[in-house]
Short mmCIF file of C-alpha atoms and ligand atoms in Angstrom, two decimals:
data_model
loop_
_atom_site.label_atom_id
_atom_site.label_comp_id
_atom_site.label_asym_id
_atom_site.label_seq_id
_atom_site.Cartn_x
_atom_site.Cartn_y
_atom_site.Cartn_z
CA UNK Z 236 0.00 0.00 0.00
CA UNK Z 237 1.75 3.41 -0.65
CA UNK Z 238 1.75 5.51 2.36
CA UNK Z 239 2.71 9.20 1.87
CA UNK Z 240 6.55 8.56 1.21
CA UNK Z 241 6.02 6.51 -1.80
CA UNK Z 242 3.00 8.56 -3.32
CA UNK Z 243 4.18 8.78 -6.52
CA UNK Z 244 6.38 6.26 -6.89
CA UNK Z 245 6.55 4.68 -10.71
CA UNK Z 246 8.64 1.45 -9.11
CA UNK Z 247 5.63 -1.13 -9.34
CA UNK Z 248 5.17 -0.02 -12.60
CA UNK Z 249 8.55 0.53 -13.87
CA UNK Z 250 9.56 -3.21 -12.11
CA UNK Z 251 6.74 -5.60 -12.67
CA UNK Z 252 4.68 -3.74 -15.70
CA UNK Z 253 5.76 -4.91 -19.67
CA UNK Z 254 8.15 -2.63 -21.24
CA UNK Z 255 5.02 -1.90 -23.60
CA UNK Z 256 3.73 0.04 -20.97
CA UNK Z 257 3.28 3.89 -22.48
CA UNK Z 258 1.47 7.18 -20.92
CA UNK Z 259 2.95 6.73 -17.61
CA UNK Z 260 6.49 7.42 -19.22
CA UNK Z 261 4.98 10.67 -20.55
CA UNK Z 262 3.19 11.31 -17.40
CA UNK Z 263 5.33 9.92 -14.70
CA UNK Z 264 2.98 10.22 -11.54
CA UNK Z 265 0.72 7.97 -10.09
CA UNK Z 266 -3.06 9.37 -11.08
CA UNK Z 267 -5.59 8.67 -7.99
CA UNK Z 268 -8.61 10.97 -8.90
CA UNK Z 269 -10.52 13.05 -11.65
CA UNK Z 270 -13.56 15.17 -12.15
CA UNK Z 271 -14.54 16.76 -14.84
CA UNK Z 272 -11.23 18.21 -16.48
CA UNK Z 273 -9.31 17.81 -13.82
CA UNK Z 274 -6.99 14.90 -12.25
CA UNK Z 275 -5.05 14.62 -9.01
CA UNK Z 276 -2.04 12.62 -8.19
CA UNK Z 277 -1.31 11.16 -5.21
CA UNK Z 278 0.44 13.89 -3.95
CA UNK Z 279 -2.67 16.31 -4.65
CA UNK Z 280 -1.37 17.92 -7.64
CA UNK Z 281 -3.90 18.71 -10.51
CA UNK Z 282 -3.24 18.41 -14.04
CA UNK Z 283 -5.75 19.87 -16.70
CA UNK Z 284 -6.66 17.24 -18.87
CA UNK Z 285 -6.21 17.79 -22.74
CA UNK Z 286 -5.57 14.14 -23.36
CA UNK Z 287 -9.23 12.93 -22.29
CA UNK Z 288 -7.99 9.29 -22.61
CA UNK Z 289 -7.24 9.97 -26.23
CA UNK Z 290 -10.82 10.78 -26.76
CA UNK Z 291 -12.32 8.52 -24.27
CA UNK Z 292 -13.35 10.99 -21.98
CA UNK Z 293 -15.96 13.79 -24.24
CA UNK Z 294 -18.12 14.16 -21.03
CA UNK Z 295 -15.09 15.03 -18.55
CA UNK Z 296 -14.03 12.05 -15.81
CA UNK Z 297 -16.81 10.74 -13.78
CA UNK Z 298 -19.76 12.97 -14.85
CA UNK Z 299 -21.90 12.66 -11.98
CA UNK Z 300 -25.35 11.73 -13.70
CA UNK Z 301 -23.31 9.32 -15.91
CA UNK Z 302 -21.95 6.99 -12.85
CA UNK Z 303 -25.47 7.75 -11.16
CA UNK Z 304 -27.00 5.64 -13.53
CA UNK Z 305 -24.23 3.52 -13.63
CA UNK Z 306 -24.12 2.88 -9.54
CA UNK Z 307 -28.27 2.37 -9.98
CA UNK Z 308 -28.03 -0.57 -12.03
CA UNK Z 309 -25.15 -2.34 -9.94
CA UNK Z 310 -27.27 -1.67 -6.91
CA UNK Z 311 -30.69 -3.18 -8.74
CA UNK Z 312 -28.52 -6.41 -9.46
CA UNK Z 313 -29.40 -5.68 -13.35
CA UNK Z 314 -27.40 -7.71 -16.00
CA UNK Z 315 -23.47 -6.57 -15.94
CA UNK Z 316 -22.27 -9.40 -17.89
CA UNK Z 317 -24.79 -11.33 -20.54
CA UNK Z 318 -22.60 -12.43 -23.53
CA UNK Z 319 -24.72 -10.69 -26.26
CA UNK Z 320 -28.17 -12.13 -24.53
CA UNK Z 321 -31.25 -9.97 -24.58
CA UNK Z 322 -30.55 -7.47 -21.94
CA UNK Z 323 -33.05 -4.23 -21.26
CA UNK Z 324 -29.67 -2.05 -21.32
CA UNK Z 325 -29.05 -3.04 -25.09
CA UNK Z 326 -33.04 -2.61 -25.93
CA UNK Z 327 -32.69 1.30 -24.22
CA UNK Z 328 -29.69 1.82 -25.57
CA UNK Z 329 -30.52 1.09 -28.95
CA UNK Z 330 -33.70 2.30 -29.12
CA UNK Z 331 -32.59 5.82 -27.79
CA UNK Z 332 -29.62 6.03 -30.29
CA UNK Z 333 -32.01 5.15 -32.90
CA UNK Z 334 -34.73 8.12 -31.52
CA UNK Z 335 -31.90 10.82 -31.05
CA UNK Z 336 -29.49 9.98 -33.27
CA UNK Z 337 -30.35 8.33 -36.38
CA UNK Z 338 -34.15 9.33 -36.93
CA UNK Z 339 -33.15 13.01 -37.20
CA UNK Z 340 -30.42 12.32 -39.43
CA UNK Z 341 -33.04 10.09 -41.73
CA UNK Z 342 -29.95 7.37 -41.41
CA UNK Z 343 -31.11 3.95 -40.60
CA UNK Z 344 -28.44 1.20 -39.50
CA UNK Z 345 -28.47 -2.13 -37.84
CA UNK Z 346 -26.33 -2.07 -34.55
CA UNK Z 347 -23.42 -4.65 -34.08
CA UNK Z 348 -22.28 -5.16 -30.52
CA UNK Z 349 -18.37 -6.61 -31.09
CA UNK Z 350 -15.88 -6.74 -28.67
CA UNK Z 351 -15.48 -3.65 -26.48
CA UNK Z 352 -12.27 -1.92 -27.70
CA UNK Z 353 -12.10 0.22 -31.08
CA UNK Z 354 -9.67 -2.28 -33.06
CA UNK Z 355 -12.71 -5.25 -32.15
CA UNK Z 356 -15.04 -2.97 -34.12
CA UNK Z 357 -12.60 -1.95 -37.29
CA UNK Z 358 -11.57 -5.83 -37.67
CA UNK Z 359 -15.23 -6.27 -37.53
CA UNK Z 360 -16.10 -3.63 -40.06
CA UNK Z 361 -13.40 -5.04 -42.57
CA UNK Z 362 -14.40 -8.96 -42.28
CA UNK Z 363 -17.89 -7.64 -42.80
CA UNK Z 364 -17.32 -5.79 -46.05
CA UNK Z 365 -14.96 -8.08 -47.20
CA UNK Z 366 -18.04 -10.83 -46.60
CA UNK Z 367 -20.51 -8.54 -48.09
CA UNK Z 368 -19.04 -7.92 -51.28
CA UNK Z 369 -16.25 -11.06 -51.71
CA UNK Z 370 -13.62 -8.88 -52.65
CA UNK Z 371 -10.54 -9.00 -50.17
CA UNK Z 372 -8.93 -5.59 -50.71
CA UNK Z 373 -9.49 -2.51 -48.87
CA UNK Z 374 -8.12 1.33 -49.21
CA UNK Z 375 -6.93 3.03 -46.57
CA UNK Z 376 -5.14 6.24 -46.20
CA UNK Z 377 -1.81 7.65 -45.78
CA UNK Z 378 -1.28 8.29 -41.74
CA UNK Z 379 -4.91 6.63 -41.48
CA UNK Z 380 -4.81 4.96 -37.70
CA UNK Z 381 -7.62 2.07 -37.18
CA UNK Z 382 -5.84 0.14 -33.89
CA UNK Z 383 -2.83 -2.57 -33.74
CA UNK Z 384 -4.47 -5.80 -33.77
CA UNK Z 385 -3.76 -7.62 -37.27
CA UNK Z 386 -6.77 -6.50 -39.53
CA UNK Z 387 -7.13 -3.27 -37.91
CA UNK Z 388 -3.09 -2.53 -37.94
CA UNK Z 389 -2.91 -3.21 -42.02
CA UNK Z 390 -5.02 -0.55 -42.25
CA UNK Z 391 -2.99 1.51 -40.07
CA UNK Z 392 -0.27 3.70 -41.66
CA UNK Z 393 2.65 4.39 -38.85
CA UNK Z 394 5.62 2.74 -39.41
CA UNK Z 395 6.53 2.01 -35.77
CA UNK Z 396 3.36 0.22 -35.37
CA UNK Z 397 3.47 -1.88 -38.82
CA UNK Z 398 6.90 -2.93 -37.42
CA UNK Z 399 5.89 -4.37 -34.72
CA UNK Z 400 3.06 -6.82 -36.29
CA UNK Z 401 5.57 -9.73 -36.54
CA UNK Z 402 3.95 -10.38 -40.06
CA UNK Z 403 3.43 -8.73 -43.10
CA UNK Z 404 -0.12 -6.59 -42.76
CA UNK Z 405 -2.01 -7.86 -45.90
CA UNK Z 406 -4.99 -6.51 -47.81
CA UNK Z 407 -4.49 -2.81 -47.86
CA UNK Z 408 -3.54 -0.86 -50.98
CA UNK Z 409 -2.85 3.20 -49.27
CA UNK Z 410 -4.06 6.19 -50.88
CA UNK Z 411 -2.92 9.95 -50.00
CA UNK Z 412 -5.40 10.81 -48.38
CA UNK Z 413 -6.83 14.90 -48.43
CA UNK Z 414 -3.71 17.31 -48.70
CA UNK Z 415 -1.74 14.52 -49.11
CA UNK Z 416 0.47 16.62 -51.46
CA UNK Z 417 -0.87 19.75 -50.34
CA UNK Z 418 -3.72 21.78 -51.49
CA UNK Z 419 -2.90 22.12 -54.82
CA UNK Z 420 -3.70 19.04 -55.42
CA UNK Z 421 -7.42 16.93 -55.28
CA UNK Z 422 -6.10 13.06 -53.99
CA UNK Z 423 -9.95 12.13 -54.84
CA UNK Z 424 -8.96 12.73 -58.27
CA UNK Z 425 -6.10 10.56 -57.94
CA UNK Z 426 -7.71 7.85 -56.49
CA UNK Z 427 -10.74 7.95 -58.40
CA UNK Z 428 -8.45 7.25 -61.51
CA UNK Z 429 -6.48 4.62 -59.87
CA UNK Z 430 -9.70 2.91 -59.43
CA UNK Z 431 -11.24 3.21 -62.80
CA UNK Z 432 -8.50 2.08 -64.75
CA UNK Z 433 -8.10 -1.19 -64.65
CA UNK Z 434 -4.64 -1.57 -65.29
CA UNK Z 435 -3.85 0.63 -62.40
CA UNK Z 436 -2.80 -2.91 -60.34
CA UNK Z 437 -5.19 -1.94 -57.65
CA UNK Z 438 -7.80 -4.64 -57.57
CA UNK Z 439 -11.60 -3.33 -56.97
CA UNK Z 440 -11.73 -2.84 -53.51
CA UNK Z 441 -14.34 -4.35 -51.04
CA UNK Z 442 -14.53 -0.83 -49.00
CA UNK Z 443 -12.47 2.52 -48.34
CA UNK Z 444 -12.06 3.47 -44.37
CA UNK Z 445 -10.88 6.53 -43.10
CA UNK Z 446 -11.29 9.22 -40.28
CA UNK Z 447 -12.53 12.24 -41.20
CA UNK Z 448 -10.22 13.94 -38.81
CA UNK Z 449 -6.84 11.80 -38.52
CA UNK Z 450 -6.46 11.29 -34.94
CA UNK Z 451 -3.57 9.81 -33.98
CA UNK Z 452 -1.92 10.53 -37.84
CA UNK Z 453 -1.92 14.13 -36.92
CA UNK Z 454 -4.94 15.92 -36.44
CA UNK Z 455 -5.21 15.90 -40.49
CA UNK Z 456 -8.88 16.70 -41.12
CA UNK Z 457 -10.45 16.23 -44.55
CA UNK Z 458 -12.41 18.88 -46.39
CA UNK Z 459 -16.33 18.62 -47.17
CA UNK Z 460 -15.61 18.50 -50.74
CA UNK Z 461 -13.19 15.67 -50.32
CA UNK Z 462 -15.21 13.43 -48.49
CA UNK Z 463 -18.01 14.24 -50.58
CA UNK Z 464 -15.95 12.96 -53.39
CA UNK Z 465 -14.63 9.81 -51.39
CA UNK Z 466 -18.08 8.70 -51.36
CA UNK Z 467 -19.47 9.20 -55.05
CA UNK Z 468 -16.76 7.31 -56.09
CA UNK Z 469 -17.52 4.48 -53.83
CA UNK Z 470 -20.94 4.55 -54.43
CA UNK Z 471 -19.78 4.82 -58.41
CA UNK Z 472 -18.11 1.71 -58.34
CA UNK Z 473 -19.55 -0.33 -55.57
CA UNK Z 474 -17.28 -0.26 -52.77
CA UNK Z 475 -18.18 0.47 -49.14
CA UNK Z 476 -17.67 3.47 -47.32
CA UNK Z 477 -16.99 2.71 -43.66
CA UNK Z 478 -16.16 5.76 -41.75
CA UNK Z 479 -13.86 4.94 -38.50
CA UNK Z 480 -15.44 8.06 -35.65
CA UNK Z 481 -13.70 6.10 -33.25
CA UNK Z 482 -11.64 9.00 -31.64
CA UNK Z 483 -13.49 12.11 -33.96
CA UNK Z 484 -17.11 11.52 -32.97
CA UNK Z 485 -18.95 11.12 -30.50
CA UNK Z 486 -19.03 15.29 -30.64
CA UNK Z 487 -15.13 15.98 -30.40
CA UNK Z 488 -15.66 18.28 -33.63
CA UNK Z 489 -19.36 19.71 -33.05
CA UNK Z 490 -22.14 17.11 -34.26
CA UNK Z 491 -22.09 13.97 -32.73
CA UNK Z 492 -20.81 12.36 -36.25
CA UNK Z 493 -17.75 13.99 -37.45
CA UNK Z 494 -19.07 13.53 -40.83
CA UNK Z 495 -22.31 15.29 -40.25
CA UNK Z 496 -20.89 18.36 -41.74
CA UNK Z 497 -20.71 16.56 -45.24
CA UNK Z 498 -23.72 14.95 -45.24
CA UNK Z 499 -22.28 11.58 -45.81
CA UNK Z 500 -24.45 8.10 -45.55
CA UNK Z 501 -21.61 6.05 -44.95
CA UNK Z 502 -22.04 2.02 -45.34
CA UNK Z 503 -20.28 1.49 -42.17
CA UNK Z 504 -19.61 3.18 -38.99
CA UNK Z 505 -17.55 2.80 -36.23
CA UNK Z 506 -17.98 3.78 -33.14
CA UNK Z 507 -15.94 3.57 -29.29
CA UNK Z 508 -13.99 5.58 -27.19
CA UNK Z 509 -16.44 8.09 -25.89
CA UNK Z 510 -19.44 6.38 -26.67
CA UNK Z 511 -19.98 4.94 -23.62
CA UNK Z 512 -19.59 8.31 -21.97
CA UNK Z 513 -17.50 7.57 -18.89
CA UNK Z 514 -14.49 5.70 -19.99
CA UNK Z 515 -16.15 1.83 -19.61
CA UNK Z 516 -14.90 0.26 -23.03
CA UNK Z 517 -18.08 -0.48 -25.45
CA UNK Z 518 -17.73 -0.24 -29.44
CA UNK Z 519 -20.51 -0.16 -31.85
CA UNK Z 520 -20.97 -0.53 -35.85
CA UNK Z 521 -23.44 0.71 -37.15
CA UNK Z 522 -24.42 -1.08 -40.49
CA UNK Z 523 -26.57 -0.43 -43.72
CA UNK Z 524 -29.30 -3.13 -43.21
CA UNK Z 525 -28.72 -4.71 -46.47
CA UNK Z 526 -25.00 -5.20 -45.76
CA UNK Z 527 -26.44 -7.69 -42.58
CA UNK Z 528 -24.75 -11.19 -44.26
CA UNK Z 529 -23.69 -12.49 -40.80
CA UNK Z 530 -24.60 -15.55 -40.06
CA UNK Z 531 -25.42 -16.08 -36.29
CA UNK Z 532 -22.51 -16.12 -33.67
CA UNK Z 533 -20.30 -16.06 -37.27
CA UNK Z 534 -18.48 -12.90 -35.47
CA UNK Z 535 -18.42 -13.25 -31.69
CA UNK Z 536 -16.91 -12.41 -28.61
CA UNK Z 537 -17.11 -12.47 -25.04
CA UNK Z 538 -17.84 -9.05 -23.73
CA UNK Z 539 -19.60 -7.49 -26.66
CA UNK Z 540 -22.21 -4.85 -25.89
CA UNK Z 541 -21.30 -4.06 -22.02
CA UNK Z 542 -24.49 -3.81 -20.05
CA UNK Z 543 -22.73 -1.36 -17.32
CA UNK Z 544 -21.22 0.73 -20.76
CA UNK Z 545 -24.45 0.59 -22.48
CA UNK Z 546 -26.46 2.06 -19.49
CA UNK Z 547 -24.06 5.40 -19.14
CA UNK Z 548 -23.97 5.41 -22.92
CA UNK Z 549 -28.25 5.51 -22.95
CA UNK Z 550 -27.66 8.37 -20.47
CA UNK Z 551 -24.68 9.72 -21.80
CA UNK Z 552 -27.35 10.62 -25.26
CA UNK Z 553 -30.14 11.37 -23.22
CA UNK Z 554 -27.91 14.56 -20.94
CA UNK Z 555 -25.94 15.41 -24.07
CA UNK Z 556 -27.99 14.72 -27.00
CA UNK Z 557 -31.37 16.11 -26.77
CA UNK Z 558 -30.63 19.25 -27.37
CA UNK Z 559 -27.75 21.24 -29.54
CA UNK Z 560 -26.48 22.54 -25.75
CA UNK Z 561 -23.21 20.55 -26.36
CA UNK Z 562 -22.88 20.57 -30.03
CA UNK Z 563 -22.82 24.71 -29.89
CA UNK Z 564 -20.49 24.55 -26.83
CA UNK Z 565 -17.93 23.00 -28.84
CA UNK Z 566 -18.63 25.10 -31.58
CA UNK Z 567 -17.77 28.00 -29.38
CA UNK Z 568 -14.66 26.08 -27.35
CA UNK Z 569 -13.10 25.49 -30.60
CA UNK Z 570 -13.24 29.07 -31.85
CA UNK Z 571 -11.49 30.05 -28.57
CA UNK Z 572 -8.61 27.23 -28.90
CA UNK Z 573 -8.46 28.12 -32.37
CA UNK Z 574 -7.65 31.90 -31.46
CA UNK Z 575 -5.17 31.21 -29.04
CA UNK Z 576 -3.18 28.37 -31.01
CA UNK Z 577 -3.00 31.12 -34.08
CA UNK Z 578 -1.56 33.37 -31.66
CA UNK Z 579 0.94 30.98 -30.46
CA UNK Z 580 1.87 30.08 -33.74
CA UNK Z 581 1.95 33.38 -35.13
CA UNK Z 582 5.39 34.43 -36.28
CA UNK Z 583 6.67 30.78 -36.25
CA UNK Z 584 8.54 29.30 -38.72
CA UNK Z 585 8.23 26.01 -36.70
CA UNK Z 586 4.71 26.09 -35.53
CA UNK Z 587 1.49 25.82 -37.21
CA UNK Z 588 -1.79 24.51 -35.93
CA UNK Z 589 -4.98 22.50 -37.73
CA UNK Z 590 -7.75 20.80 -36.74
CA UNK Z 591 -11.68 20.80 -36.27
CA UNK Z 592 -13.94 21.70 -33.69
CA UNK Z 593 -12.04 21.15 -30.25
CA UNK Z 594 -10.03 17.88 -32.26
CA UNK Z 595 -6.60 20.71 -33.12
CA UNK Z 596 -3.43 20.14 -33.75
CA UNK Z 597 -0.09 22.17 -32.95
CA UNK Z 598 2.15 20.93 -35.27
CA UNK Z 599 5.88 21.76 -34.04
CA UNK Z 600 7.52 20.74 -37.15
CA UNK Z 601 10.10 18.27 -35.11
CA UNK Z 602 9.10 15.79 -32.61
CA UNK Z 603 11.67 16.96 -30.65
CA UNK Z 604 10.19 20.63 -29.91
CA UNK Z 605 6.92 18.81 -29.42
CA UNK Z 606 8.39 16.46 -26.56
CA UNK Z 607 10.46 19.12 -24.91
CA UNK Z 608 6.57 21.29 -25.12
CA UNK Z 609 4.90 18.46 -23.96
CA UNK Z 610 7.37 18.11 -20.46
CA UNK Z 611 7.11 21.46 -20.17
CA UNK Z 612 3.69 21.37 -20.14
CA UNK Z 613 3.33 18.57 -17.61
CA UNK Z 614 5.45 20.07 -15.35
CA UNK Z 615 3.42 23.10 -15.37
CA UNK Z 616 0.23 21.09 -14.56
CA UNK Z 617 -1.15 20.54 -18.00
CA UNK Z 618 -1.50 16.66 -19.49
CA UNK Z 619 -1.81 16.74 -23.27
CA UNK Z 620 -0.60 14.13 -25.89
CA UNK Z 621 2.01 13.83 -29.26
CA UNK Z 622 0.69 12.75 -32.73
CA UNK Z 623 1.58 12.29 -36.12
CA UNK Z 624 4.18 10.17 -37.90
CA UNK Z 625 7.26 11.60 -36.19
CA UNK Z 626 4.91 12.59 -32.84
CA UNK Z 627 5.63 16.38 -33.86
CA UNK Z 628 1.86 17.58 -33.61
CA UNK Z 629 0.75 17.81 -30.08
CA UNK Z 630 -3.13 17.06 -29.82
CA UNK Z 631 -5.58 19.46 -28.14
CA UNK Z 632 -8.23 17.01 -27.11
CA UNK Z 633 -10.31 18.53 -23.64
CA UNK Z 634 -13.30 17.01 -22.52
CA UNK Z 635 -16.01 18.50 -24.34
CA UNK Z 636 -17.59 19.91 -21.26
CA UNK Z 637 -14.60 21.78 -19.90
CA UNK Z 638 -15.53 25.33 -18.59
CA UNK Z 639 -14.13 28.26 -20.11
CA UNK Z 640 -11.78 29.50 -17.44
CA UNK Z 641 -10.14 25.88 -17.15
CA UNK Z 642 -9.91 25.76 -21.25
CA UNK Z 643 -8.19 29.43 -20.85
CA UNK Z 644 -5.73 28.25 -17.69
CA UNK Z 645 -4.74 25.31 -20.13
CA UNK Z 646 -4.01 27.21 -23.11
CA UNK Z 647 -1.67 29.91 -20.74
CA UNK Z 648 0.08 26.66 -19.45
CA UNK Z 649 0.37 25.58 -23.61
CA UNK Z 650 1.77 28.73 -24.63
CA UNK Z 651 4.00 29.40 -21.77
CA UNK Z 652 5.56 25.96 -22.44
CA UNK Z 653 5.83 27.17 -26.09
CA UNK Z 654 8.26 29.79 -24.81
CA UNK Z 655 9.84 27.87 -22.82
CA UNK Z 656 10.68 24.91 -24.83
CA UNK Z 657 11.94 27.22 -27.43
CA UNK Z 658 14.68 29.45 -25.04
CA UNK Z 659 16.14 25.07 -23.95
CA UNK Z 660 18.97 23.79 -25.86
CA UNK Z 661 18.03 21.45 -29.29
N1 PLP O 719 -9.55 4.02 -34.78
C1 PLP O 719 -9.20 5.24 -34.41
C2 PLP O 719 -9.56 6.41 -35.28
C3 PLP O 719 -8.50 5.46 -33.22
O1 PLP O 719 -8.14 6.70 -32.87
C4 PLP O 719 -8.19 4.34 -32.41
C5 PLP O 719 -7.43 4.53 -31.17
O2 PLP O 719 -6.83 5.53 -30.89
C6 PLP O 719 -8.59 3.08 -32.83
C7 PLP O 719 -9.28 2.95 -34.02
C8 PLP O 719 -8.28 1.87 -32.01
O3 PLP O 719 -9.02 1.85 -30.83
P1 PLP O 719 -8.55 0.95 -29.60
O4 PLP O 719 -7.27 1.55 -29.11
O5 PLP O 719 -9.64 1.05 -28.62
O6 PLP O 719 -8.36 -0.43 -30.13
#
């Protein structure tokens, strides 16, 4: 038990936890509390959260009406683990996602409960298209990031990841994916003519998956017109559109579908991190009805559909998504990180910052600025994350909720590392 001499000590973790372990090198305390943008160590510091569990945590930690629910249903002895049985968690959950989320979007989908992480849900996604239409090959995009388990990681662009796969990924042809090559130049066009001529060597592909915001790739977010043209040309030639909102929906850049903004009807989506509002894991596809070739059990696993995640995700829609209360707050948020990441950038040959909605990037050119940044930062009481192919874009990602004078108290903490990190030695 650590008593108050230890607090903080990384030795069980540095001694007995797998070399694999990550975050808590970044972070090195011992975390013991959070509410709402805020966590504690176990010395009572508090850290501002802009790392949200990599995009886990929308609602904030432990959002009170959330766990209320939650505790309700552990105390009423209701279902916590049912394989995928009948449960009246699953019924309420998908009958409210159906009433405030699809009906008003005139989308209709069939839900599929897979395993709870987001890579369950992407390998899920892929074996299902592949089913659906017999083809085997699927496009994916350059710095595209859809997990590290086998199907999901050959769909997955980072280098240091592929690596590690022990086997060659297989399937995947990779496209550039929206200013690829910068903006002069329309990828959709390029791909569209890669896939039309059939001597191009790519072989007709069974779907095309991509974020509409690259997450983890960089905080690369696609442009209405692209994804618009992503999806004619699927739709031209047959192929499935599956759209992975594992880490930008859920609300992280305004509606709760990042690809709201385009209007898109994608054949596929995929859903996870802060879908079941309070950080239990629960993934979800959501799939065109006609595309429903499963056989029973044919896809399984044992904790698909969480009972305990579905019943904070029913309430997580119900407090969040009645109403455009949330939606406009990020709206709003976003402007204001916007403004002050322009400033902070402004002047820099080094810096410059992307991004949509409160999902922003501040791309520091080197991963070496962005780490030195990053300490900075953490030392200074502010916990925030690294991206991109070389980790040089550090990734803005607050809980949705945050209040404006918190946001504000992070951003001072962001620049002021800037500054910093700029006067240390390279
Ligand atoms: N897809 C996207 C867009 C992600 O950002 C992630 C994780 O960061 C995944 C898939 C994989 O999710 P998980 O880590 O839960 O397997």
């Amino acid at each position: 038990m650590p008593t108050e001499s230890n607090f903080n000590s990384l030795f069980a973790f540095e001694n007995m936890e797998s070399n694999v372990r990550s975050y808590s090198r970044s972070f090195p305390v011992v975390f013991r509390k959070a509410v709402g943008a805020l966590l504690e160590d176990e010395k009572g510091s508090i850290y501002i959260d802009f790392l949200s569990g990599a995009g886990v945590l929308n609602y904030g930690h432990n959002d009170p009406d959330l766990l209320n629910g939650a505790v309700h249903y552990l105390k009423s002895n209701g279902i916590v683990h049912g394989l995928d049985m009948a449960t009246p968690a699953k019924r309420e959950f998908m009958e409210h996602f159906h009433a405030i989320i699809l009906r008003p979007r005139g989308l209709t989908y069939k839900f599929q409960f897979p395993g709870p992480t987001g890579a369950n849900a992407v390998e899920a996604a892929l074996k299902l298209a592949r089913k659906a239409t017999g083809r085997y090959n699927v496009i994916s995009f350059t710095n595209g990031f859809h997990g590290v388990s086998l199907g999901a990681l050959a769909v997955t662009g980072n280098r240091y990841y592929r690596d590690a796969a022990g086997l060659p990924p297989a399937g995947t042809v990779f496209m550039p994916y929206d200013a690829y090559f910068g903006a002069g130049m329309d990828t959709s066009e390029y791909l569209n003519k890669m896939l039309s001529d059939t001597s191009s060597g790519v072989d007709l592909p069974a779907a095309v998956i991509l974020e509409t915001v690259q997450g983890e790739g960089g905080i690369n977010s696609a442009s209405k017109d692209w994804l618009q043209s992503v999806e004619r040309l699927c739709r031209k030639s047959g192929i499935l559109l599956i759209i992975d909102d594992i880490q930008a929906g859920c609300g992280r850049t305004g509606s709760f579908f990042s690809f709201d903004f385009a209007g898109l009807s994608p054949d596929i989506v995929v859903l996870s991190k802060s879908l079941s509002g309070v950080g239990l894991p629960l993934s979800l596809l959501l799939l065109k009805p006609e595309l429903d070739v499963w056989q029973p059990g044919e896809h399984n696993g044992t904790f698909r559909g969480n009972n305990l995640a579905l019943v904070t995700a029913t309430a997580a829609l119900k407090k969040y998504w009645t109403d455009e209360k949330l939606s406009r707050a990020v709206v709003e948020m976003g402007r204001l990180m916007s403004k002050r990441l322009r400033q902070i950038v402004e002047g820099s040959h080094s810096l410059s910052m992307r991004g949509r909605g409160m999902m922003l990037g501040l791309d520091c050119s080197t991963g070496k600025l962005a780490e030195k940044i990053v300490r900075k930062a953490f030392e200074g009481g502010l916990v925030v994350e690294r991206c991109g192919a070389e980790d040089q874009v550090i990734k803005l990602l607050p809980p949705l909720t945050i209040d404006e004078e918190t946001l504000e108290r992070g951003l001072d903490i962001l620049d002021m590392s800037v500054h910093e990190a700029s006067k240390l030695p390279s």
